[in-house]
mmCIF file with all atom_site columns, C-alpha atoms in Angstrom:
data_model
loop_
_atom_site.group_PDB
_atom_site.id
_atom_site.type_symbol
_atom_site.label_atom_id
_atom_site.label_alt_id
_atom_site.label_comp_id
_atom_site.label_asym_id
_atom_site.label_entity_id
_atom_site.label_seq_id
_atom_site.pdbx_PDB_ins_code
_atom_site.Cartn_x
_atom_site.Cartn_y
_atom_site.Cartn_z
_atom_site.occupancy
_atom_site.B_iso_or_equiv
_atom_site.pdbx_formal_charge
_atom_site.auth_seq_id
_atom_site.auth_comp_id
_atom_site.auth_asym_id
_atom_site.auth_atom_id
_atom_site.pdbx_PDB_model_num
ATOM 1   C CA . MET A 1 1   ? -3.471  -14.127 -6.252  1.00 51.00 ? 108 MET A CA 1
ATOM 2   C CA . ASN A 1 2   ? -0.575  -15.915 -7.895  1.00 59.00 ? 109 ASN A CA 1
ATOM 3   C CA . ARG A 1 3   ? 2.260   -14.873 -5.578  1.00 63.00 ? 110 ARG A CA 1
ATOM 4   C CA . THR A 1 4   ? 4.886   -15.981 -8.107  1.00 62.00 ? 111 THR A CA 1
ATOM 5   C CA . ASP A 1 5   ? 3.490   -13.712 -10.820 1.00 60.00 ? 112 ASP A CA 1
ATOM 6   C CA . VAL A 1 6   ? 3.352   -10.750 -8.460  1.00 62.00 ? 113 VAL A CA 1
ATOM 7   C CA . THR A 1 7   ? 6.899   -11.353 -7.249  1.00 64.00 ? 114 THR A CA 1
ATOM 8   C CA . THR A 1 8   ? 8.228   -11.662 -10.796 1.00 62.00 ? 115 THR A CA 1
ATOM 9   C CA . GLN A 1 9   ? 6.494   -8.493  -11.991 1.00 61.00 ? 116 GLN A CA 1
ATOM 10  C CA . PHE A 1 10  ? 7.833   -6.405  -9.129  1.00 64.00 ? 117 PHE A CA 1
ATOM 11  C CA . ASP A 1 11  ? 11.298  -7.963  -9.190  1.00 51.00 ? 118 ASP A CA 1
ATOM 12  C CA . ASP A 1 12  ? 11.464  -6.881  -12.832 1.00 54.00 ? 119 ASP A CA 1
ATOM 13  C CA . SER A 1 13  ? 10.434  -3.297  -12.054 1.00 58.00 ? 120 SER A CA 1
ATOM 14  C CA . ALA A 1 14  ? 12.407  -2.813  -8.823  1.00 58.00 ? 121 ALA A CA 1
ATOM 15  C CA . SER A 1 15  ? 15.260  -0.775  -10.294 1.00 60.00 ? 122 SER A CA 1
ATOM 16  C CA . SER A 1 16  ? 12.942  1.773   -11.915 1.00 71.00 ? 123 SER A CA 1
ATOM 17  C CA . TYR A 1 17  ? 10.059  1.650   -9.448  1.00 74.00 ? 124 TYR A CA 1
ATOM 18  C CA . ASP A 1 18  ? 10.829  4.840   -7.514  1.00 77.00 ? 125 ASP A CA 1
ATOM 19  C CA . GLN A 1 19  ? 11.553  6.906   -10.604 1.00 78.00 ? 126 GLN A CA 1
ATOM 20  C CA . GLN A 1 20  ? 8.261   5.925   -12.217 1.00 85.00 ? 127 GLN A CA 1
ATOM 21  C CA . ARG A 1 21  ? 5.953   6.395   -9.231  1.00 86.00 ? 128 ARG A CA 1
ATOM 22  C CA . GLN A 1 22  ? 5.370   10.110  -9.667  1.00 89.00 ? 129 GLN A CA 1
ATOM 23  C CA . LYS A 1 23  ? 4.329   9.547   -13.263 1.00 92.00 ? 130 LYS A CA 1
ATOM 24  C CA . LEU A 1 24  ? 2.236   6.432   -12.665 1.00 94.00 ? 131 LEU A CA 1
ATOM 25  C CA . ILE A 1 25  ? 0.334   7.943   -9.728  1.00 95.00 ? 132 ILE A CA 1
ATOM 26  C CA . PRO A 1 26  ? -1.328  11.168  -10.947 1.00 94.00 ? 133 PRO A CA 1
ATOM 27  C CA . CYS A 1 27  ? -2.006  12.231  -7.336  1.00 96.00 ? 134 CYS A CA 1
ATOM 28  C CA . PHE A 1 28  ? 1.435   11.149  -6.099  1.00 95.00 ? 135 PHE A CA 1
ATOM 29  C CA . GLU A 1 29  ? 2.111   13.907  -3.555  1.00 94.00 ? 136 GLU A CA 1
ATOM 30  C CA . ASP A 1 30  ? -1.327  13.662  -1.917  1.00 96.00 ? 137 ASP A CA 1
ATOM 31  C CA . PHE A 1 31  ? -1.136  9.885   -1.990  1.00 97.00 ? 138 PHE A CA 1
ATOM 32  C CA . TYR A 1 32  ? 2.053   9.763   0.061   1.00 95.00 ? 139 TYR A CA 1
ATOM 33  C CA . SER A 1 33  ? 1.633   12.874  2.219   1.00 96.00 ? 140 SER A CA 1
ATOM 34  C CA . ILE A 1 34  ? -1.940  12.451  3.465   1.00 97.00 ? 141 ILE A CA 1
ATOM 35  C CA . PRO A 1 35  ? -1.191  9.143   5.240   1.00 97.00 ? 142 PRO A CA 1
ATOM 36  C CA . MET A 1 36  ? 1.364   11.079  7.280   1.00 97.00 ? 143 MET A CA 1
ATOM 37  C CA . SER A 1 37  ? -1.358  13.390  8.599   1.00 96.00 ? 144 SER A CA 1
ATOM 38  C CA . LEU A 1 38  ? -3.214  10.303  9.874   1.00 98.00 ? 145 LEU A CA 1
ATOM 39  C CA . ILE A 1 39  ? -0.308  9.193   12.065  1.00 97.00 ? 146 ILE A CA 1
ATOM 40  C CA . ASN A 1 40  ? -1.097  10.700  15.448  1.00 93.00 ? 147 ASN A CA 1
ATOM 41  C CA . THR A 1 41  ? 1.058   9.562   18.340  1.00 95.00 ? 148 THR A CA 1
ATOM 42  C CA . ASN A 1 42  ? 2.745   10.921  21.445  1.00 93.00 ? 149 ASN A CA 1
ATOM 43  C CA . LYS A 1 43  ? 5.312   8.125   21.427  1.00 95.00 ? 150 LYS A CA 1
ATOM 44  C CA . THR A 1 44  ? 8.893   9.097   20.657  1.00 91.00 ? 151 THR A CA 1
ATOM 45  C CA . SER A 1 45  ? 9.646   5.689   19.152  1.00 96.00 ? 152 SER A CA 1
ATOM 46  C CA . PRO A 1 46  ? 6.398   4.391   17.635  1.00 98.00 ? 153 PRO A CA 1
ATOM 47  C CA . SER A 1 47  ? 6.415   1.032   15.885  1.00 98.00 ? 154 SER A CA 1
ATOM 48  C CA . PHE A 1 48  ? 5.251   0.619   12.296  1.00 98.00 ? 155 PHE A CA 1
ATOM 49  C CA . LEU A 1 49  ? 4.569   -2.352  10.070  1.00 98.00 ? 156 LEU A CA 1
ATOM 50  C CA . ASP A 1 50  ? 4.670   -1.562  6.351   1.00 98.00 ? 157 ASP A CA 1
ATOM 51  C CA . ILE A 1 51  ? 3.015   -4.409  4.452   1.00 98.00 ? 158 ILE A CA 1
ATOM 52  C CA . GLY A 1 52  ? 3.817   -4.792  0.783   1.00 96.00 ? 159 GLY A CA 1
ATOM 53  C CA . ALA A 1 53  ? 6.498   -2.211  1.520   1.00 96.00 ? 160 ALA A CA 1
ATOM 54  C CA . GLY A 1 54  ? 8.304   -2.492  -1.797  1.00 92.00 ? 161 GLY A CA 1
ATOM 55  C CA . THR A 1 55  ? 11.236  -0.085  -2.015  1.00 93.00 ? 162 THR A CA 1
ATOM 56  C CA . GLY A 1 56  ? 10.209  1.699   1.180   1.00 95.00 ? 163 GLY A CA 1
ATOM 57  C CA . LEU A 1 57  ? 8.731   4.880   -0.301  1.00 94.00 ? 164 LEU A CA 1
ATOM 58  C CA . LEU A 1 58  ? 6.105   5.234   2.411   1.00 97.00 ? 165 LEU A CA 1
ATOM 59  C CA . SER A 1 59  ? 8.426   4.100   5.202   1.00 97.00 ? 166 SER A CA 1
ATOM 60  C CA . ALA A 1 60  ? 10.958  6.751   4.134   1.00 96.00 ? 167 ALA A CA 1
ATOM 61  C CA . ARG A 1 61  ? 8.376   9.447   4.778   1.00 96.00 ? 168 ARG A CA 1
ATOM 62  C CA . ILE A 1 62  ? 7.504   7.903   8.117   1.00 97.00 ? 169 ILE A CA 1
ATOM 63  C CA . LEU A 1 63  ? 11.143  7.832   9.161   1.00 97.00 ? 170 LEU A CA 1
ATOM 64  C CA . LYS A 1 64  ? 11.597  11.483  8.173   1.00 96.00 ? 171 LYS A CA 1
ATOM 65  C CA . ALA A 1 65  ? 8.648   12.455  10.388  1.00 96.00 ? 172 ALA A CA 1
ATOM 66  C CA . PHE A 1 66  ? 9.577   10.033  13.202  1.00 96.00 ? 173 PHE A CA 1
ATOM 67  C CA . PRO A 1 67  ? 13.381  9.620   13.181  1.00 96.00 ? 174 PRO A CA 1
ATOM 68  C CA . ASP A 1 68  ? 13.296  7.286   16.211  1.00 96.00 ? 175 ASP A CA 1
ATOM 69  C CA . ALA A 1 69  ? 10.568  5.036   14.849  1.00 97.00 ? 176 ALA A CA 1
ATOM 70  C CA . HIS A 1 70  ? 10.958  1.273   14.607  1.00 98.00 ? 177 HIS A CA 1
ATOM 71  C CA . ILE A 1 71  ? 9.768   0.136   11.191  1.00 98.00 ? 178 ILE A CA 1
ATOM 72  C CA . THR A 1 72  ? 9.285   -3.388  9.856   1.00 98.00 ? 179 THR A CA 1
ATOM 73  C CA . LEU A 1 73  ? 9.033   -3.738  6.090   1.00 98.00 ? 180 LEU A CA 1
ATOM 74  C CA . ILE A 1 74  ? 7.597   -6.939  4.630   1.00 98.00 ? 181 ILE A CA 1
ATOM 75  C CA . ASP A 1 75  ? 7.358   -7.782  0.930   1.00 95.00 ? 182 ASP A CA 1
ATOM 76  C CA . LEU A 1 76  ? 7.430   -10.787 -1.393  1.00 91.00 ? 183 LEU A CA 1
ATOM 77  C CA . SER A 1 77  ? 9.942   -9.217  -3.766  1.00 90.00 ? 184 SER A CA 1
ATOM 78  C CA . ALA A 1 78  ? 13.589  -9.618  -2.774  1.00 89.00 ? 185 ALA A CA 1
ATOM 79  C CA . LYS A 1 79  ? 14.708  -7.067  -5.345  1.00 90.00 ? 186 LYS A CA 1
ATOM 80  C CA . MET A 1 80  ? 12.266  -4.443  -4.105  1.00 90.00 ? 187 MET A CA 1
ATOM 81  C CA . LEU A 1 81  ? 13.512  -4.998  -0.559  1.00 94.00 ? 188 LEU A CA 1
ATOM 82  C CA . ASP A 1 82  ? 17.106  -4.740  -1.782  1.00 93.00 ? 189 ASP A CA 1
ATOM 83  C CA . VAL A 1 83  ? 16.314  -1.177  -2.884  1.00 92.00 ? 190 VAL A CA 1
ATOM 84  C CA . ALA A 1 84  ? 14.774  -0.515  0.535   1.00 95.00 ? 191 ALA A CA 1
ATOM 85  C CA . ARG A 1 85  ? 17.851  -1.912  2.298   1.00 95.00 ? 192 ARG A CA 1
ATOM 86  C CA . LYS A 1 86  ? 20.045  0.550   0.416   1.00 94.00 ? 193 LYS A CA 1
ATOM 87  C CA . ARG A 1 87  ? 17.646  3.381   1.253   1.00 94.00 ? 194 ARG A CA 1
ATOM 88  C CA . PHE A 1 88  ? 17.801  2.634   4.990   1.00 96.00 ? 195 PHE A CA 1
ATOM 89  C CA . SER A 1 89  ? 21.390  1.398   5.127   1.00 94.00 ? 196 SER A CA 1
ATOM 90  C CA . GLY A 1 90  ? 22.914  1.667   8.600   1.00 90.00 ? 197 GLY A CA 1
ATOM 91  C CA . ASN A 1 91  ? 19.607  2.146   10.446  1.00 95.00 ? 198 ASN A CA 1
ATOM 92  C CA . SER A 1 92  ? 19.329  -0.666  13.003  1.00 94.00 ? 199 SER A CA 1
ATOM 93  C CA . ALA A 1 93  ? 15.724  0.293   13.804  1.00 96.00 ? 200 ALA A CA 1
ATOM 94  C CA . ILE A 1 94  ? 14.574  -0.911  10.401  1.00 98.00 ? 201 ILE A CA 1
ATOM 95  C CA . THR A 1 95  ? 13.697  -4.611  9.949   1.00 97.00 ? 202 THR A CA 1
ATOM 96  C CA . PHE A 1 96  ? 13.220  -6.334  6.599   1.00 97.00 ? 203 PHE A CA 1
ATOM 97  C CA . ILE A 1 97  ? 11.147  -9.472  6.059   1.00 97.00 ? 204 ILE A CA 1
ATOM 98  C CA . GLU A 1 98  ? 10.979  -11.195 2.680   1.00 96.00 ? 205 GLU A CA 1
ATOM 99  C CA . SER A 1 99  ? 7.732   -13.122 2.983   1.00 95.00 ? 206 SER A CA 1
ATOM 100 C CA . ASP A 1 100 ? 4.023   -13.287 2.220   1.00 94.00 ? 207 ASP A CA 1
ATOM 101 C CA . TYR A 1 101 ? 2.339   -10.893 4.643   1.00 96.00 ? 208 TYR A CA 1
ATOM 102 C CA . THR A 1 102 ? -1.014  -12.658 4.331   1.00 94.00 ? 209 THR A CA 1
ATOM 103 C CA . ASN A 1 103 ? 0.168   -15.553 6.500   1.00 93.00 ? 210 ASN A CA 1
ATOM 104 C CA . TYR A 1 104 ? 3.285   -14.300 8.280   1.00 95.00 ? 211 TYR A CA 1
ATOM 105 C CA . ALA A 1 105 ? 3.176   -14.579 12.090  1.00 94.00 ? 212 ALA A CA 1
ATOM 106 C CA . PHE A 1 106 ? 4.537   -11.372 13.590  1.00 95.00 ? 213 PHE A CA 1
ATOM 107 C CA . ALA A 1 107 ? 6.209   -11.748 16.975  1.00 92.00 ? 214 ALA A CA 1
ATOM 108 C CA . LYS A 1 108 ? 4.944   -8.487  18.443  1.00 95.00 ? 215 LYS A CA 1
ATOM 109 C CA . PRO A 1 109 ? 2.170   -5.940  17.914  1.00 97.00 ? 216 PRO A CA 1
ATOM 110 C CA . PHE A 1 110 ? 2.618   -2.555  16.251  1.00 98.00 ? 217 PHE A CA 1
ATOM 111 C CA . ASP A 1 111 ? 1.332   0.958   16.871  1.00 98.00 ? 218 ASP A CA 1
ATOM 112 C CA . PHE A 1 112 ? 0.601   1.464   13.175  1.00 98.00 ? 219 PHE A CA 1
ATOM 113 C CA . VAL A 1 113 ? 0.144   -0.796  10.195  1.00 98.00 ? 220 VAL A CA 1
ATOM 114 C CA . VAL A 1 114 ? 0.491   0.951   6.848   1.00 98.00 ? 221 VAL A CA 1
ATOM 115 C CA . SER A 1 115 ? 0.315   -0.166  3.254   1.00 98.00 ? 222 SER A CA 1
ATOM 116 C CA . SER A 1 116 ? 0.616   1.441   -0.156  1.00 97.00 ? 223 SER A CA 1
ATOM 117 C CA . LEU A 1 117 ? -0.534  -0.060  -3.461  1.00 95.00 ? 224 LEU A CA 1
ATOM 118 C CA . SER A 1 118 ? -0.329  -3.674  -2.386  1.00 95.00 ? 225 SER A CA 1
ATOM 119 C CA . ILE A 1 119 ? -3.561  -5.056  -0.948  1.00 97.00 ? 226 ILE A CA 1
ATOM 120 C CA . HIS A 1 120 ? -5.447  -4.653  -4.235  1.00 96.00 ? 227 HIS A CA 1
ATOM 121 C CA . HIS A 1 121 ? -3.473  -7.672  -5.502  1.00 93.00 ? 228 HIS A CA 1
ATOM 122 C CA . LEU A 1 122 ? -5.364  -9.939  -3.075  1.00 95.00 ? 229 LEU A CA 1
ATOM 123 C CA . SER A 1 123 ? -8.669  -11.678 -3.677  1.00 95.00 ? 230 SER A CA 1
ATOM 124 C CA . ASN A 1 124 ? -11.643 -10.243 -1.810  1.00 97.00 ? 231 ASN A CA 1
ATOM 125 C CA . ALA A 1 125 ? -11.646 -13.207 0.562   1.00 97.00 ? 232 ALA A CA 1
ATOM 126 C CA . ASP A 1 126 ? -7.946  -12.697 1.299   1.00 96.00 ? 233 ASP A CA 1
ATOM 127 C CA . LYS A 1 127 ? -8.489  -8.983  1.851   1.00 98.00 ? 234 LYS A CA 1
ATOM 128 C CA . GLN A 1 128 ? -11.054 -9.734  4.542   1.00 98.00 ? 235 GLN A CA 1
ATOM 129 C CA . ILE A 1 129 ? -8.781  -12.265 6.233   1.00 97.00 ? 236 ILE A CA 1
ATOM 130 C CA . LEU A 1 130 ? -5.894  -9.802  6.088   1.00 97.00 ? 237 LEU A CA 1
ATOM 131 C CA . PHE A 1 131 ? -7.942  -6.988  7.638   1.00 98.00 ? 238 PHE A CA 1
ATOM 132 C CA . LYS A 1 132 ? -8.702  -9.263  10.583  1.00 98.00 ? 239 LYS A CA 1
ATOM 133 C CA . ARG A 1 133 ? -5.028  -10.189 10.947  1.00 97.00 ? 240 ARG A CA 1
ATOM 134 C CA . ILE A 1 134 ? -4.034  -6.522  10.818  1.00 98.00 ? 241 ILE A CA 1
ATOM 135 C CA . TYR A 1 135 ? -6.548  -5.712  13.554  1.00 98.00 ? 242 TYR A CA 1
ATOM 136 C CA . GLN A 1 136 ? -5.061  -8.461  15.720  1.00 97.00 ? 243 GLN A CA 1
ATOM 137 C CA . THR A 1 137 ? -1.531  -7.212  14.977  1.00 97.00 ? 244 THR A CA 1
ATOM 138 C CA . LEU A 1 138 ? -2.200  -3.668  16.218  1.00 98.00 ? 245 LEU A CA 1
ATOM 139 C CA . ASN A 1 139 ? -1.719  -2.376  19.741  1.00 97.00 ? 246 ASN A CA 1
ATOM 140 C CA . HIS A 1 140 ? -4.857  -1.021  21.389  1.00 97.00 ? 247 HIS A CA 1
ATOM 141 C CA . GLY A 1 141 ? -5.325  2.517   20.095  1.00 96.00 ? 248 GLY A CA 1
ATOM 142 C CA . GLY A 1 142 ? -3.328  1.701   16.971  1.00 98.00 ? 249 GLY A CA 1
ATOM 143 C CA . ARG A 1 143 ? -4.325  2.632   13.451  1.00 98.00 ? 250 ARG A CA 1
ATOM 144 C CA . PHE A 1 144 ? -4.327  0.931   10.055  1.00 98.00 ? 251 PHE A CA 1
ATOM 145 C CA . ILE A 1 145 ? -3.712  3.240   7.082   1.00 98.00 ? 252 ILE A CA 1
ATOM 146 C CA . ASN A 1 146 ? -4.135  1.885   3.567   1.00 98.00 ? 253 ASN A CA 1
ATOM 147 C CA . ALA A 1 147 ? -3.289  3.920   0.449   1.00 98.00 ? 254 ALA A CA 1
ATOM 148 C CA . ASP A 1 148 ? -4.544  1.800   -2.412  1.00 98.00 ? 255 ASP A CA 1
ATOM 149 C CA . GLN A 1 149 ? -6.670  1.511   -5.521  1.00 98.00 ? 256 GLN A CA 1
ATOM 150 C CA . VAL A 1 150 ? -10.325 0.480   -5.563  1.00 98.00 ? 257 VAL A CA 1
ATOM 151 C CA . LEU A 1 151 ? -12.786 -0.885  -8.087  1.00 98.00 ? 258 LEU A CA 1
ATOM 152 C CA . GLY A 1 152 ? -15.374 1.490   -9.512  1.00 97.00 ? 259 GLY A CA 1
ATOM 153 C CA . ALA A 1 153 ? -18.835 1.148   -8.015  1.00 95.00 ? 260 ALA A CA 1
ATOM 154 C CA . THR A 1 154 ? -20.233 0.258   -11.463 1.00 97.00 ? 261 THR A CA 1
ATOM 155 C CA . PRO A 1 155 ? -18.589 -1.168  -14.597 1.00 97.00 ? 262 PRO A CA 1
ATOM 156 C CA . GLU A 1 156 ? -19.038 2.207   -16.297 1.00 98.00 ? 263 GLU A CA 1
ATOM 157 C CA . ILE A 1 157 ? -17.300 4.074   -13.469 1.00 98.00 ? 264 ILE A CA 1
ATOM 158 C CA . ASP A 1 158 ? -14.485 1.547   -13.365 1.00 97.00 ? 265 ASP A CA 1
ATOM 159 C CA . LYS A 1 159 ? -13.972 1.861   -17.122 1.00 97.00 ? 266 LYS A CA 1
ATOM 160 C CA . PHE A 1 160 ? -13.776 5.631   -16.693 1.00 97.00 ? 267 PHE A CA 1
ATOM 161 C CA . TYR A 1 161 ? -11.161 5.244   -13.946 1.00 97.00 ? 268 TYR A CA 1
ATOM 162 C CA . LYS A 1 162 ? -8.987  3.049   -16.159 1.00 96.00 ? 269 LYS A CA 1
ATOM 163 C CA . THR A 1 163 ? -9.355  5.252   -19.234 1.00 97.00 ? 270 THR A CA 1
ATOM 164 C CA . ASN A 1 164 ? -8.515  8.367   -17.246 1.00 96.00 ? 271 ASN A CA 1
ATOM 165 C CA . TRP A 1 165 ? -5.430  6.726   -15.714 1.00 97.00 ? 272 TRP A CA 1
ATOM 166 C CA . ILE A 1 166 ? -4.118  5.569   -19.089 1.00 96.00 ? 273 ILE A CA 1
ATOM 167 C CA . GLU A 1 167 ? -4.640  9.047   -20.540 1.00 96.00 ? 274 GLU A CA 1
ATOM 168 C CA . GLN A 1 168 ? -2.717  10.633  -17.685 1.00 95.00 ? 275 GLN A CA 1
ATOM 169 C CA . ILE A 1 169 ? 0.239   8.252   -17.734 1.00 96.00 ? 276 ILE A CA 1
ATOM 170 C CA . SER A 1 170 ? 0.390   8.483   -21.529 1.00 96.00 ? 277 SER A CA 1
ATOM 171 C CA . ALA A 1 171 ? 0.968   12.230  -21.161 1.00 95.00 ? 278 ALA A CA 1
ATOM 172 C CA . SER A 1 172 ? 3.423   11.847  -18.266 1.00 94.00 ? 279 SER A CA 1
ATOM 173 C CA . GLY A 1 173 ? 6.647   11.456  -20.237 1.00 93.00 ? 280 GLY A CA 1
ATOM 174 C CA . LEU A 1 174 ? 7.005   7.724   -19.633 1.00 92.00 ? 281 LEU A CA 1
ATOM 175 C CA . SER A 1 175 ? 8.246   5.698   -22.583 1.00 92.00 ? 282 SER A CA 1
ATOM 176 C CA . GLU A 1 176 ? 5.899   3.429   -24.514 1.00 94.00 ? 283 GLU A CA 1
ATOM 177 C CA . SER A 1 177 ? 7.596   0.374   -23.022 1.00 90.00 ? 284 SER A CA 1
ATOM 178 C CA . GLU A 1 178 ? 7.211   1.737   -19.471 1.00 89.00 ? 285 GLU A CA 1
ATOM 179 C CA . ILE A 1 179 ? 3.543   2.454   -20.068 1.00 92.00 ? 286 ILE A CA 1
ATOM 180 C CA . ALA A 1 180 ? 3.012   -1.009  -21.561 1.00 92.00 ? 287 ALA A CA 1
ATOM 181 C CA . ALA A 1 181 ? 4.724   -2.636  -18.572 1.00 88.00 ? 288 ALA A CA 1
ATOM 182 C CA . ALA A 1 182 ? 2.573   -0.647  -16.144 1.00 89.00 ? 289 ALA A CA 1
ATOM 183 C CA . ILE A 1 183 ? -0.611  -1.663  -17.938 1.00 92.00 ? 290 ILE A CA 1
ATOM 184 C CA . GLU A 1 184 ? 0.583   -5.280  -17.968 1.00 88.00 ? 291 GLU A CA 1
ATOM 185 C CA . ARG A 1 185 ? 1.019   -5.174  -14.181 1.00 86.00 ? 292 ARG A CA 1
ATOM 186 C CA . THR A 1 186 ? -2.632  -4.150  -13.788 1.00 91.00 ? 293 THR A CA 1
ATOM 187 C CA . LYS A 1 187 ? -3.582  -7.652  -14.945 1.00 88.00 ? 294 LYS A CA 1
ATOM 188 C CA . LEU A 1 188 ? -2.560  -8.789  -11.463 1.00 86.00 ? 295 LEU A CA 1
ATOM 189 C CA . ASP A 1 189 ? -5.048  -6.425  -9.825  1.00 93.00 ? 296 ASP A CA 1
ATOM 190 C CA . GLN A 1 190 ? -8.076  -7.735  -7.943  1.00 95.00 ? 297 GLN A CA 1
ATOM 191 C CA . MET A 1 191 ? -9.575  -4.482  -6.766  1.00 97.00 ? 298 MET A CA 1
ATOM 192 C CA . ALA A 1 192 ? -12.662 -4.284  -4.572  1.00 98.00 ? 299 ALA A CA 1
ATOM 193 C CA . PRO A 1 193 ? -15.192 -1.434  -4.286  1.00 98.00 ? 300 PRO A CA 1
ATOM 194 C CA . LEU A 1 194 ? -14.419 1.196   -1.676  1.00 98.00 ? 301 LEU A CA 1
ATOM 195 C CA . ASN A 1 195 ? -17.643 0.728   0.297   1.00 98.00 ? 302 ASN A CA 1
ATOM 196 C CA . ASP A 1 196 ? -17.086 -3.020  0.538   1.00 98.00 ? 303 ASP A CA 1
ATOM 197 C CA . GLN A 1 197 ? -13.651 -2.471  2.035   1.00 98.00 ? 304 GLN A CA 1
ATOM 198 C CA . LEU A 1 198 ? -14.921 0.097   4.519   1.00 98.00 ? 305 LEU A CA 1
ATOM 199 C CA . ASN A 1 199 ? -17.569 -2.400  5.617   1.00 98.00 ? 306 ASN A CA 1
ATOM 200 C CA . TRP A 1 200 ? -15.028 -5.235  5.930   1.00 98.00 ? 307 TRP A CA 1
ATOM 201 C CA . LEU A 1 201 ? -12.833 -3.092  8.182   1.00 98.00 ? 308 LEU A CA 1
ATOM 202 C CA . SER A 1 202 ? -15.776 -2.237  10.425  1.00 98.00 ? 309 SER A CA 1
ATOM 203 C CA . GLU A 1 203 ? -16.877 -5.867  10.564  1.00 98.00 ? 310 GLU A CA 1
ATOM 204 C CA . VAL A 1 204 ? -13.539 -7.050  11.973  1.00 98.00 ? 311 VAL A CA 1
ATOM 205 C CA . GLY A 1 205 ? -13.663 -4.446  14.732  1.00 98.00 ? 312 GLY A CA 1
ATOM 206 C CA . PHE A 1 206 ? -12.051 -1.246  13.443  1.00 98.00 ? 313 PHE A CA 1
ATOM 207 C CA . SER A 1 207 ? -13.633 2.000   14.635  1.00 98.00 ? 314 SER A CA 1
ATOM 208 C CA . ASN A 1 208 ? -13.685 5.437   12.998  1.00 98.00 ? 315 ASN A CA 1
ATOM 209 C CA . VAL A 1 209 ? -13.307 3.768   9.620   1.00 98.00 ? 316 VAL A CA 1
ATOM 210 C CA . ASN A 1 210 ? -13.252 6.355   6.873   1.00 98.00 ? 317 ASN A CA 1
ATOM 211 C CA . CYS A 1 211 ? -12.008 7.197   3.397   1.00 98.00 ? 318 CYS A CA 1
ATOM 212 C CA . PHE A 1 212 ? -9.864  10.258  4.034   1.00 98.00 ? 319 PHE A CA 1
ATOM 213 C CA . TYR A 1 213 ? -8.890  10.871  0.409   1.00 98.00 ? 320 TYR A CA 1
ATOM 214 C CA . LYS A 1 214 ? -10.074 9.852   -3.038  1.00 98.00 ? 321 LYS A CA 1
ATOM 215 C CA . HIS A 1 215 ? -8.747  10.701  -6.494  1.00 97.00 ? 322 HIS A CA 1
ATOM 216 C CA . PHE A 1 216 ? -10.699 8.611   -8.970  1.00 97.00 ? 323 PHE A CA 1
ATOM 217 C CA . ASN A 1 217 ? -9.744  5.060   -7.864  1.00 97.00 ? 324 ASN A CA 1
ATOM 218 C CA . PHE A 1 218 ? -6.786  6.099   -5.674  1.00 98.00 ? 325 PHE A CA 1
ATOM 219 C CA . THR A 1 219 ? -7.976  6.157   -2.052  1.00 98.00 ? 326 THR A CA 1
ATOM 220 C CA . ILE A 1 220 ? -6.642  6.498   1.471   1.00 98.00 ? 327 ILE A CA 1
ATOM 221 C CA . VAL A 1 221 ? -8.608  4.558   4.064   1.00 98.00 ? 328 VAL A CA 1
ATOM 222 C CA . ALA A 1 222 ? -7.938  4.240   7.802   1.00 98.00 ? 329 ALA A CA 1
ATOM 223 C CA . GLY A 1 223 ? -9.416  2.641   10.900  1.00 98.00 ? 330 GLY A CA 1
ATOM 224 C CA . GLU A 1 224 ? -8.542  2.487   14.600  1.00 98.00 ? 331 GLU A CA 1
ATOM 225 C CA . LYS A 1 225 ? -8.351  -0.346  17.106  1.00 98.00 ? 332 LYS A CA 1
#
């Protein structure tokens, strides 16, 4: 992955990112609500790491469900994190890190590691390395929850996924320039098949690995330490 290209693309879209999400993700409500049902904890102040956190869309839902949570957001894009800082302004329990999460050394473990629409930008080799790092970053009993996009199991299936997505966003009310920009961003994608990713998670030690939701190539996968 060219980190500079990714940073530039998301810096450019930061101001409109939140407004476009519901139109660019056909299954938006499921995609952001189902991860919440996978967060099971008796702790009053659980700790979360949101990798590739962007503007903090997923973290905002976590904070609503767990008002006393401690959340660390890490992202390459300064402008995306600027939006997140405004969203969580005044909350001292929220930490922001502008860095590459694939090689950042976190000072403490977390109860949950979450991610939304970020890891598919990594190469397959980097995905596997990251999954191992996430496992090491979790407290015992912690859970990794990844809401992301996957590659179709065959070229024909993947082509269908892409065609279906373009048809849906074309009918969403987005402008032609917004649609073109979204399609341009997909050139940065390096998706991997779902089954490969489930296997990689199991190989690094995660238990109860499962795909808990799938809408075409939008999936929600989780595993426990």
